[in-house]
CSV table of C-alpha atoms and ligand atoms in Angstrom, one decimal:
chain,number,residue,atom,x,y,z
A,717,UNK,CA,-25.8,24.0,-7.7
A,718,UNK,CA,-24.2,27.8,-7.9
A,719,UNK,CA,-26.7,30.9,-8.3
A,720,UNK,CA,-26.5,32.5,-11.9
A,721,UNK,CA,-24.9,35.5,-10.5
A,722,UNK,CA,-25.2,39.0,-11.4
A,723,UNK,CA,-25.4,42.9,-9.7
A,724,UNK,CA,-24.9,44.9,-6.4
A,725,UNK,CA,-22.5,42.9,-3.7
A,726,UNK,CA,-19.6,42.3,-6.3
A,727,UNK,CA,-21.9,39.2,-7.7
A,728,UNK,CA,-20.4,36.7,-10.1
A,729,UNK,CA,-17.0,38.8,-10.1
A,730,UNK,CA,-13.6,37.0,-10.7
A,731,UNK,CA,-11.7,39.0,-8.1
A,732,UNK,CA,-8.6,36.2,-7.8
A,733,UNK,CA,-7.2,33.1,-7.7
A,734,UNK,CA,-7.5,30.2,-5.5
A,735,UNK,CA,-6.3,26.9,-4.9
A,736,UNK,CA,-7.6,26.6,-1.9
A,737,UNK,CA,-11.4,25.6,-1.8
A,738,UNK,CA,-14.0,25.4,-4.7
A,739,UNK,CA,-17.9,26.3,-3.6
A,740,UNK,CA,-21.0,25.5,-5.8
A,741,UNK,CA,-19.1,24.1,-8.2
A,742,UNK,CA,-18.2,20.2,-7.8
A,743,UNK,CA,-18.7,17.2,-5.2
A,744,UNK,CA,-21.1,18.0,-2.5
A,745,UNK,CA,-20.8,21.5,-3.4
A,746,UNK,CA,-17.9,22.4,-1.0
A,747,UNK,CA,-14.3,21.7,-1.5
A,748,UNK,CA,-11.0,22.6,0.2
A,749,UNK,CA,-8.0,21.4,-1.9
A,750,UNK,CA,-9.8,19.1,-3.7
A,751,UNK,CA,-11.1,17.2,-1.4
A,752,UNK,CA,-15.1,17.1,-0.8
A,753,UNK,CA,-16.1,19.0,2.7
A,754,UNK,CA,-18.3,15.8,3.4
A,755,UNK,CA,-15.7,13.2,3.3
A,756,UNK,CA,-13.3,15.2,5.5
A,757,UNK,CA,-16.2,16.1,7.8
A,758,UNK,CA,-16.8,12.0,7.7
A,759,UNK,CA,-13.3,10.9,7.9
A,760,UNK,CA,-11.1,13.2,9.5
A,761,UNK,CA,-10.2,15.5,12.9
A,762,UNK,CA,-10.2,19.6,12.4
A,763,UNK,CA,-6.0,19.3,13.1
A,764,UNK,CA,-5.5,17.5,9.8
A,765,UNK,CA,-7.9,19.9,7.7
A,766,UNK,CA,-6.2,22.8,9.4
A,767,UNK,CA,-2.8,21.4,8.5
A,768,UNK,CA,-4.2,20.4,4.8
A,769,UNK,CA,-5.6,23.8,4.0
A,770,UNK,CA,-2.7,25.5,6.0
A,771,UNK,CA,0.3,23.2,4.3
A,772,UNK,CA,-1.5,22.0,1.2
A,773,UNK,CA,-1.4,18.1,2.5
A,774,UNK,CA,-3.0,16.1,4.8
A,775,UNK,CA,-0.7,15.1,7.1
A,776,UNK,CA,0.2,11.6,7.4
A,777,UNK,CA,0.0,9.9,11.3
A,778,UNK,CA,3.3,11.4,12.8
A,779,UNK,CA,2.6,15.0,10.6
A,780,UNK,CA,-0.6,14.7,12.6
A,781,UNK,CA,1.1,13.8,16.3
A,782,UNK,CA,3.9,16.5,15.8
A,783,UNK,CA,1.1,19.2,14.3
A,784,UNK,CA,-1.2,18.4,17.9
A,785,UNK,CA,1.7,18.8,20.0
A,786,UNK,CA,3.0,21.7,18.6
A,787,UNK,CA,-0.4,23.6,19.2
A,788,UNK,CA,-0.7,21.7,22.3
A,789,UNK,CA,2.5,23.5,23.5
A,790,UNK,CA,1.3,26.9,22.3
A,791,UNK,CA,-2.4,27.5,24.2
A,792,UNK,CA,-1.1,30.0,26.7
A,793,UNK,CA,-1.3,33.6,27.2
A,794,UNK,CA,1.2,36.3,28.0
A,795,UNK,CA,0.0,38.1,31.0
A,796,UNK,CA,0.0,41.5,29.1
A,797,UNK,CA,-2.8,39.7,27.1
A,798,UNK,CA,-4.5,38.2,30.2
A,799,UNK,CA,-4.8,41.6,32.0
A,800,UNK,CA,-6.1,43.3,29.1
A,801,UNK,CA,-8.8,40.6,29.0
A,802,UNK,CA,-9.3,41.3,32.7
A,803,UNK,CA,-10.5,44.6,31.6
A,804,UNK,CA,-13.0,43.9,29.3
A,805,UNK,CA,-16.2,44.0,30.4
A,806,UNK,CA,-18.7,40.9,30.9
A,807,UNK,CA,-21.5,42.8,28.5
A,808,UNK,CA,-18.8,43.3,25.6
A,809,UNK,CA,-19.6,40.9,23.0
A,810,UNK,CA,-17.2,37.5,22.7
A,811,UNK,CA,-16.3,38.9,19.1
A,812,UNK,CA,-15.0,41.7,20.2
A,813,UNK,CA,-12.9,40.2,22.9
A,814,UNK,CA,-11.7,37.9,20.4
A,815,UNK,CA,-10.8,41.4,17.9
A,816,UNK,CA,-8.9,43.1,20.5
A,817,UNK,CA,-7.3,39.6,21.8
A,818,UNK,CA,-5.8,39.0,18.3
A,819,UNK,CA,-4.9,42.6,18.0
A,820,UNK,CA,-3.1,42.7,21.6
A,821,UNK,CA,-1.1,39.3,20.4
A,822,UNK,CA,-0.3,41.5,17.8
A,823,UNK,CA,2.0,43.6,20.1
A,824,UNK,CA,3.0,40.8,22.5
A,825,UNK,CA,4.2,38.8,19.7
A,826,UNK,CA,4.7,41.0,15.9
A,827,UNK,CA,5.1,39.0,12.6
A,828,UNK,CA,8.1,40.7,11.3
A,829,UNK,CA,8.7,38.9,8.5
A,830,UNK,CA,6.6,36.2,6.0
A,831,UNK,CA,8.7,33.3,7.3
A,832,UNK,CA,7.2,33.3,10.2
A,833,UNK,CA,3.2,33.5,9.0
A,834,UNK,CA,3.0,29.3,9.7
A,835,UNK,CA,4.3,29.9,12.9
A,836,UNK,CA,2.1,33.0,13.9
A,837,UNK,CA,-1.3,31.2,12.6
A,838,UNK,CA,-0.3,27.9,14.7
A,839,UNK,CA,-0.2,30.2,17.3
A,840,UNK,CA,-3.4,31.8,16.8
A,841,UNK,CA,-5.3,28.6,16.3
A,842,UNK,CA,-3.8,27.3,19.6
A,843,UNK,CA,-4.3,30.2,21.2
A,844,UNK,CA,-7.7,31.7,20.0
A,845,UNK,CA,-9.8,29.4,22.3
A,846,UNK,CA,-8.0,30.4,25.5
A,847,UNK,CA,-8.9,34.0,24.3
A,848,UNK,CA,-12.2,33.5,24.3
A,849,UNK,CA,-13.0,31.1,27.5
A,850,UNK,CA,-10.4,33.1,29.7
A,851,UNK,CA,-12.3,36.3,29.5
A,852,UNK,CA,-15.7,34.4,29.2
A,853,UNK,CA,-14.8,32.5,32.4
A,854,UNK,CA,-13.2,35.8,34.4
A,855,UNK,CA,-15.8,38.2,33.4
A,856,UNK,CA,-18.5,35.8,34.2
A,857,UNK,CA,-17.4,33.0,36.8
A,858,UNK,CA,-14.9,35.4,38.1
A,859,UNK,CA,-12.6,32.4,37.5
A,860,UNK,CA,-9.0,32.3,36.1
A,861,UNK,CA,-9.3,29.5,33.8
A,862,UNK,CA,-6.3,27.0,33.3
A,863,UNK,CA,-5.6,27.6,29.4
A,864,UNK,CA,-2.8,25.3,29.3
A,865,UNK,CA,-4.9,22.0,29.4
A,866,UNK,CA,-3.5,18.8,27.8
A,867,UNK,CA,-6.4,18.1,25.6
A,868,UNK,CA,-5.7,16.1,22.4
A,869,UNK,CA,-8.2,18.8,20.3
A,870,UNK,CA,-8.8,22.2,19.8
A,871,UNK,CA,-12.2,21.2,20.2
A,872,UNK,CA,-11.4,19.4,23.3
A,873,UNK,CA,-9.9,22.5,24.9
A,874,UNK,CA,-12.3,25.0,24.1
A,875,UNK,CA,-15.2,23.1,25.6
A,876,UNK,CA,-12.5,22.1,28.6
A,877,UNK,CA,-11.8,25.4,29.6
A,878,UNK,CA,-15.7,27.1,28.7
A,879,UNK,CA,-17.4,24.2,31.5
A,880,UNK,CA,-14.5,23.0,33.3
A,881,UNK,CA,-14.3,20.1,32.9
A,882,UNK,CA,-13.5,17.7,29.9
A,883,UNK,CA,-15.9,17.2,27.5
A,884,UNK,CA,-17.4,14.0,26.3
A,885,UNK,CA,-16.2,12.1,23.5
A,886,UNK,CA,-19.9,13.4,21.6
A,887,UNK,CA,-19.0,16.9,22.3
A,888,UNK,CA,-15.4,16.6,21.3
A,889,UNK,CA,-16.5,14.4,17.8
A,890,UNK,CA,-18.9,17.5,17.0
A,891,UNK,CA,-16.4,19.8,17.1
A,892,UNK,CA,-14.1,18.5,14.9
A,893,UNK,CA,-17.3,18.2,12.6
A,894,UNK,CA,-18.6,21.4,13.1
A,895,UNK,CA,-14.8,23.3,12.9
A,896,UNK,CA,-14.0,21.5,9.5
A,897,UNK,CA,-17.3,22.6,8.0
A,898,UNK,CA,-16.5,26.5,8.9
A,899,UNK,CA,-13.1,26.0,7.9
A,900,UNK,CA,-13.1,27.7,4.4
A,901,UNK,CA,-15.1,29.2,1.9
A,902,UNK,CA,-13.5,31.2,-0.8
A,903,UNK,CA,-14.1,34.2,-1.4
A,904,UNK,CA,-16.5,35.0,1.3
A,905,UNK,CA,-16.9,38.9,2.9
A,906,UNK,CA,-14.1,38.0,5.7
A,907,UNK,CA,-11.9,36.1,3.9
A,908,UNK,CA,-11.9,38.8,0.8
A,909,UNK,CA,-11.2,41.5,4.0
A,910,UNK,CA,-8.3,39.3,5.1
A,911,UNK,CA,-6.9,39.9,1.5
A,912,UNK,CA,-7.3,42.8,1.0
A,913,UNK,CA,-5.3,43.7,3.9
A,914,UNK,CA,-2.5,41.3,3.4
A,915,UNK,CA,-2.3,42.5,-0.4
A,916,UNK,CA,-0.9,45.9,1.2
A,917,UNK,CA,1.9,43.2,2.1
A,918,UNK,CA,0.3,44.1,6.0
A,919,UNK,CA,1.1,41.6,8.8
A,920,UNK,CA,-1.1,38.6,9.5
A,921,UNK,CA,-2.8,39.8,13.0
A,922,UNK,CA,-4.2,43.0,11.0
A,923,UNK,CA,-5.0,40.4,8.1
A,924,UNK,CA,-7.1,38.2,10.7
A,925,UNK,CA,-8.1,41.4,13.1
A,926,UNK,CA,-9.9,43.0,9.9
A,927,UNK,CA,-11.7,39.6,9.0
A,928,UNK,CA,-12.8,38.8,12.2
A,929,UNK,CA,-14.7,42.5,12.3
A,930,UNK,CA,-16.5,41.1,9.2
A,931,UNK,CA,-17.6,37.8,10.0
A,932,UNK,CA,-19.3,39.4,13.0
A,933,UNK,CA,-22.1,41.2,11.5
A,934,UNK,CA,-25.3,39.0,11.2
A,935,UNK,CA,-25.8,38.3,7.3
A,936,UNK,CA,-22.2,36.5,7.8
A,937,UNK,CA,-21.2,34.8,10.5
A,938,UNK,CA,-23.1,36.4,13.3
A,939,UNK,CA,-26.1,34.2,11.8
A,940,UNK,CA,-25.8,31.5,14.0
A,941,UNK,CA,-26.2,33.4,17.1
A,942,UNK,CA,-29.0,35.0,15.2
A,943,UNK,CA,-30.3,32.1,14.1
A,944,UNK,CA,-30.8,31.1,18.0
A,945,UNK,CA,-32.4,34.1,19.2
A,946,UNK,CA,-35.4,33.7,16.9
A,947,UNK,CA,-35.5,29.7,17.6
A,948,UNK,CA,-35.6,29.8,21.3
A,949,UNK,CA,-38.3,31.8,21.1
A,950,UNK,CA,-40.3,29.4,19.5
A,951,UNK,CA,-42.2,27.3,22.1
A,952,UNK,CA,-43.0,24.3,19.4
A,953,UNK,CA,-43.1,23.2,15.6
A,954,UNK,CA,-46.8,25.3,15.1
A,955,UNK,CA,-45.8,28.5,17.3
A,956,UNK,CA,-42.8,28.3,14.9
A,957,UNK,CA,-44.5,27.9,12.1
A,958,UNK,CA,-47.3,30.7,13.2
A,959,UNK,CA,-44.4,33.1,13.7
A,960,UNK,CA,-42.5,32.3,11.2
A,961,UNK,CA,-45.5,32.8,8.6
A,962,UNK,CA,-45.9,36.7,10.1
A,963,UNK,CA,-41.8,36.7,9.9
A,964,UNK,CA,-42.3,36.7,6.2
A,965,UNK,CA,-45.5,38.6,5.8
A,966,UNK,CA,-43.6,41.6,7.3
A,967,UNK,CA,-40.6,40.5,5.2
A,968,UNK,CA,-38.1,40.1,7.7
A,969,UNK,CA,-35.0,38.6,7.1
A,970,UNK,CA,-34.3,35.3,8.4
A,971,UNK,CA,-31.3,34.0,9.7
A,972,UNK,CA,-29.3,31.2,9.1
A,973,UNK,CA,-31.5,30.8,5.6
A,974,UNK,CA,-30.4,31.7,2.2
A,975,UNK,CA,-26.9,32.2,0.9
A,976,UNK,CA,-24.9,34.3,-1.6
A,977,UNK,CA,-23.7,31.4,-4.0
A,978,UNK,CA,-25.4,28.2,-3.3
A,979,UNK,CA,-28.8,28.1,-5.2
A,980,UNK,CA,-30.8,25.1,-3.6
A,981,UNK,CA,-28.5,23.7,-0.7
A,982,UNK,CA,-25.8,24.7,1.4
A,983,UNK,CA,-23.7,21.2,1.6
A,984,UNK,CA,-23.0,21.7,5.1
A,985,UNK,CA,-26.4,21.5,6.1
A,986,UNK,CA,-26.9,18.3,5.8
A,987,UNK,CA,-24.0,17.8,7.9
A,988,UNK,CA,-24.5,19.6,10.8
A,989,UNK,CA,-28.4,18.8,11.0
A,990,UNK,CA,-27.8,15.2,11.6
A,991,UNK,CA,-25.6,15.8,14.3
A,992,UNK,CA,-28.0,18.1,15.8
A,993,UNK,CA,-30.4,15.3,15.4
A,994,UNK,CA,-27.9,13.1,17.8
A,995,UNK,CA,-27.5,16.0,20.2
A,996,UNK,CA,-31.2,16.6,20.0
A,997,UNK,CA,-31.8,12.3,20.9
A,998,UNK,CA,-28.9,12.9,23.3
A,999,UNK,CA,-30.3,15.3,25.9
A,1000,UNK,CA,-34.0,14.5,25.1
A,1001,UNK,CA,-34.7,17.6,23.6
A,1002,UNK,CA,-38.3,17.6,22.0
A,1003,UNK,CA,-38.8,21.4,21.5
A,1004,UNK,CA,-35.9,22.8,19.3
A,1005,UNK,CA,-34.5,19.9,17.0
A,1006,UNK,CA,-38.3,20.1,15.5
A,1007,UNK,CA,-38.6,23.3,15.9
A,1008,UNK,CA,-35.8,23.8,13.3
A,1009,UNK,CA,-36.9,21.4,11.4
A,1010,UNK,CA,-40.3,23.2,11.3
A,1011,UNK,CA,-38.4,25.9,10.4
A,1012,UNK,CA,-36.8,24.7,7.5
A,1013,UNK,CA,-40.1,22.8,6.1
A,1014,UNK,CA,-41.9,26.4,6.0
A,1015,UNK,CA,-38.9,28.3,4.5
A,1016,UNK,CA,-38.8,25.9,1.7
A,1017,UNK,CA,-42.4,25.7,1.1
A,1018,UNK,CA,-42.9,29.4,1.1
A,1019,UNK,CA,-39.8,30.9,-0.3
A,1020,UNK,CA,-37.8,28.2,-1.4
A,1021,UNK,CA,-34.8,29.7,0.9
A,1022,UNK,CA,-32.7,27.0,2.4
A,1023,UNK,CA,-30.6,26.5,5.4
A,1024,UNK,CA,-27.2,27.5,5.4
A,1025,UNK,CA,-24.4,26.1,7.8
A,1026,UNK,CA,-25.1,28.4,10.5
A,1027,UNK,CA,-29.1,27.2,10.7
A,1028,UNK,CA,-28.9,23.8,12.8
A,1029,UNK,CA,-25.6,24.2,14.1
A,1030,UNK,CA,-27.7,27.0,16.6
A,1031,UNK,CA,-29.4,23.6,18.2
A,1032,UNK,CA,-26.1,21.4,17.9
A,1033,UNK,CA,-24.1,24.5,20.1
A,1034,UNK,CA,-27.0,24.7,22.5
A,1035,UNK,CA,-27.4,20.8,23.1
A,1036,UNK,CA,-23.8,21.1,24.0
A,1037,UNK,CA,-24.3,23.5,26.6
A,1038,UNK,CA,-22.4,26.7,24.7
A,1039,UNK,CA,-23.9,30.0,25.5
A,1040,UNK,CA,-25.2,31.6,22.6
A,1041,UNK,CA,-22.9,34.9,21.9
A,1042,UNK,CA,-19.9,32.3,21.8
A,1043,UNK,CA,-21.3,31.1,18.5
A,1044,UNK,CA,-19.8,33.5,16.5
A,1045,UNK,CA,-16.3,33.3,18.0
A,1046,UNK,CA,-16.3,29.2,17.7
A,1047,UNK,CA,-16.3,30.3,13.8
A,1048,UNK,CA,-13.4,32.1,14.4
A,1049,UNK,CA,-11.6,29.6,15.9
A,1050,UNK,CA,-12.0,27.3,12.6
A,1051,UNK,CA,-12.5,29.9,9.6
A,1052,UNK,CA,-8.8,31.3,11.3
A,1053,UNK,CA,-7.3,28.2,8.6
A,1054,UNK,CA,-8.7,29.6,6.3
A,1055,UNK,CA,-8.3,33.2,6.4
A,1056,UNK,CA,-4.5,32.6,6.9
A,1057,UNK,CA,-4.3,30.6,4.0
A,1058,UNK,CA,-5.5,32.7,1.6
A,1059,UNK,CA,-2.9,35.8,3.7
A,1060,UNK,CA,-0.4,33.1,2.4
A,1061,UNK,CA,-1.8,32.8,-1.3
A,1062,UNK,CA,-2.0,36.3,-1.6
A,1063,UNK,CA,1.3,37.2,-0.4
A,1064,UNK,CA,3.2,34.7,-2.7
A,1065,UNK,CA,1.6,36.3,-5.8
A,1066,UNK,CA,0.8,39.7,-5.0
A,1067,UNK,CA,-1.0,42.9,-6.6
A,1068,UNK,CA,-2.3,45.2,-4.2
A,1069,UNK,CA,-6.3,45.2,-4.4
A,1070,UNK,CA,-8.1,48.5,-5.5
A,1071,UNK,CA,-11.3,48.2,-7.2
A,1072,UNK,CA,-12.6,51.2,-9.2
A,1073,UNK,CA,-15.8,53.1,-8.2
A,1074,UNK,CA,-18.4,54.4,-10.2
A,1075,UNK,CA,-19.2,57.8,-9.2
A,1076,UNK,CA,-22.5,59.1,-8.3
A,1077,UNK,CA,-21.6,62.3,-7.0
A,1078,UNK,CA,-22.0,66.5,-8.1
A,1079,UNK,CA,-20.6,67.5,-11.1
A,1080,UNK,CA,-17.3,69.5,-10.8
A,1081,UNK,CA,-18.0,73.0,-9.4
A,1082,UNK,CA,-16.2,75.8,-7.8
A,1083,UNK,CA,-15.1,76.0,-4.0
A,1084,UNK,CA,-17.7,78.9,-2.5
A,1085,UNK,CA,-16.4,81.6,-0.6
A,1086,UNK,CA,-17.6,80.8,3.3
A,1087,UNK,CA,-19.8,83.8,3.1
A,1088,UNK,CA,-21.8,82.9,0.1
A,1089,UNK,CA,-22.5,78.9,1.8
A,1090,UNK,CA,-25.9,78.1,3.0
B,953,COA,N1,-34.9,35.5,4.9
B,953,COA,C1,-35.8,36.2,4.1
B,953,COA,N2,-35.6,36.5,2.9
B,953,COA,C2,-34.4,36.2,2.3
B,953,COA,C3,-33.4,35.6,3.0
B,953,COA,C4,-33.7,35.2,4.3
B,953,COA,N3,-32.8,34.6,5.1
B,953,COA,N4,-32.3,35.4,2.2
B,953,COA,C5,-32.7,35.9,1.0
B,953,COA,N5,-33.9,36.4,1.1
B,953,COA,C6,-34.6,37.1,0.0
B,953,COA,C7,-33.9,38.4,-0.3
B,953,COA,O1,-34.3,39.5,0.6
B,953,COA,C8,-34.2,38.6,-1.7
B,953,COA,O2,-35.5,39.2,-1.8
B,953,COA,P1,-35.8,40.4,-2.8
B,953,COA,O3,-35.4,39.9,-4.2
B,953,COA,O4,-37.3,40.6,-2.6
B,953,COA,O5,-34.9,41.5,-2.3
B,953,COA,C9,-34.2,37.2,-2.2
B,953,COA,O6,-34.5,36.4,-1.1
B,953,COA,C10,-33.0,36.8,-2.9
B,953,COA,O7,-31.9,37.1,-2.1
B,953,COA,P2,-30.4,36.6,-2.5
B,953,COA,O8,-30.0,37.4,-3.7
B,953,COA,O9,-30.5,35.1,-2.7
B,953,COA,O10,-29.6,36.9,-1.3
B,953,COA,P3,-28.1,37.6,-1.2
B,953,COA,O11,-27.2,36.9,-2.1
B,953,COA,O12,-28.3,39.1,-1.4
B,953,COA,O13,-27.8,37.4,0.3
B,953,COA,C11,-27.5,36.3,2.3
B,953,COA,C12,-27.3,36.2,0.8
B,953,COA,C13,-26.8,35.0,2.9
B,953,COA,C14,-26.8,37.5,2.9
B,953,COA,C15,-29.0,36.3,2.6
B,953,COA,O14,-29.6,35.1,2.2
B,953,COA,C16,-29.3,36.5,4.1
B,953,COA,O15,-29.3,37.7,4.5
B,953,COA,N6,-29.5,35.4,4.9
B,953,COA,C17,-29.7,35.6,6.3
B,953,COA,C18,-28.3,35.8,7.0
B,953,COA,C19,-27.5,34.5,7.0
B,953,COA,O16,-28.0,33.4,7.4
B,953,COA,N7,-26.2,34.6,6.7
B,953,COA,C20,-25.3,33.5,6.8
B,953,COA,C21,-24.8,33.2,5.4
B,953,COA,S1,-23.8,31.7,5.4
């Protein structure tokens, strides 16, 4: 199920130790603490995958009632934090809103010392989705949202705050599907940015300010959004398929297919594509459910490229009503678990990180005087 790996992009290297999550390698192809990605996704709410990856266990009922009202009790933001987001302008992209929101907590409210890192990711993940919908909502409604809402989920809240009102128990049951499948994933580009920060024994808002840079470029987590923009402009399954044939003629890259370590399925595919299917039944959508689907068919038959996670879960955000550039930060708002935990696995048995080069460069040679340059 994992590629034989070899080459450019650190390919196949050991660069750690985890306990964490396992990926390509045993269940459904994705683990966190030993427990397969598709059972949790089946059985369980994001709170008690956050608190397993976060605490090592899942919690049992009353872990799980005290760990909801303690992030319940920790959604709002310091009015130093809301006027800088006042600032930001509505064209800035969500993801970095959500960069310089985590960095301004940063100041507001400073980890000065490891004991407190369970305390200052609780807050984070509590906090990150009132981020996000208080400038979204301000810069574009011109509305100052209520971020202190009593909904039981993270889930819950985000949607609450980003339309308004709250959301239905559909909605709310995707998101604790769709925030446990972005939860973790080893050694990915953000996660391996998050350590390598916290191995310079740095504080957990640069950790999590660094990887959040990183999951927003487009081959990473900035796929979904991605991913979006090429379906919706797809009018149906053959204009798809038509386009998507020229796609690959000119060899363009596209989104939300392929991946760096699964070889013929991304495990969370599967996932997320049925609940698309739901959405899809739910709002009577007849255009982009098969259009995806389409999608997928042609990819398969031509390159043999897969969807990855962020391929249906495009549809699943737009049946839902979320505006596309919020895509990226929702991953945020889950993969935060996971970046924080392996800030935590790092710290407890460090070596700071620093990789050799191989150099490319000139040969050594004299400094010229500044007359004799060209
Ligand atoms: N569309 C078109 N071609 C693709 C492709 C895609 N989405 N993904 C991989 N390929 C091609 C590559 O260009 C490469 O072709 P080449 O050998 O002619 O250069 C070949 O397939 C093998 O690539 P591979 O080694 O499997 O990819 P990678 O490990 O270097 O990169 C990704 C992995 C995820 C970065 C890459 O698949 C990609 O860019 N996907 C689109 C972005 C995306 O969805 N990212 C989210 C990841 S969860």
């Amino acid at each position: 199920m994992a590629k034989q790996l070899s080459g450019a992009g650190l390919r196949g290297q050991v660069a750690g130790k985890t306990a964490l999550s396992t990926v390509g390698k045993s269940g459904s192809g994705l683990t966190y603490r030993g427990y397969d990605v598709k059972d949790l996704a089946q059985t369980c709410q994001f709170e008690e995958v956050a608190y397993l990856i976060l605490k090592g266990k899942l919690p049992n009922q009353s872990e799980l009632d005290a760990y909801k009202t303690k992030l319940r009790g920790m959604r709002g933001l310091p009015t130093a934090l809301k006027e800088v987001l006042e600032r930001i302008p509505k064209n800035a992209h969500p993801m970095d809103v959500l960069r310089t929101g985590c960095s301004m907590l940063g100041n507001l409210e400073m980890e000065t010392s490891f004991e407190q890192q369970q305390d200052v990711t609780d807050r984070m993940l509590a906090c990150f989705p009132s981020i996000i919908c208080y400038w979204y909502r301000f810069s574009h409604d011109g509305v100052r949202v209520d971020v202190e809402t009593d909904d039981d989920s993270i889930g819950g809240h985000f949607l609450h705050m980003l339309h308004g009102e709250k959301p239905r128990e559909l909605h709310e049951q995707v998101m604790h599907v769709s925030l446990i499948l972005y939860a973790e994933h080893e050694f990915n580009a953000s996660t391996f940015t998050a350590r390598v920060c916290a191995s310079t024994l740095s504080d957990m808002h640069s950790c999590v300010t660094g990887a959040i840079g990183s999951l927003r470029g487009p081959l990473h987590g900035g796929a979904n959004e991605a991913a979006m923009e090429m379906i919706e402009g797809f009018t149906s399954a053959d204009d798809a398929e038509e386009k998507m044939m020229g796609m690959l003629e000119r060899k363009e890259k596209i989104m939300g297919f392929g991946h760096a370590i699964y070889s013929d399925s991304d495990p969370r595919n599967e996932i997320i594509k049925q609940w698309s299917e739901k959405l899809a039944a739910d709002v009577g959508d007849d255009v982009l459910y098969p259009v995806s689907v389409r999608c997928e068919e042609v990819m398969w038959r031509e390159k043999k490229l897969f969807c990855n996670a962020d391929f249906f879960h495009a549809s699943a955000y737009n049946f839902m009503g979320i505006p596309t550039p919020l895509f990226t930060p929702i991953f945020v708002m889950s993969r935060l678990t996971g970046w924080a935990a392996h800030v935590m696995e790092q710290r407890a048995d460090n070596r700071i990180i620093r990789p050799s080069a191989e150099y490319t460069g000139e040969e050594l040679r004299p400094v010229p005087a500044i007359s004799e340059r060209a």
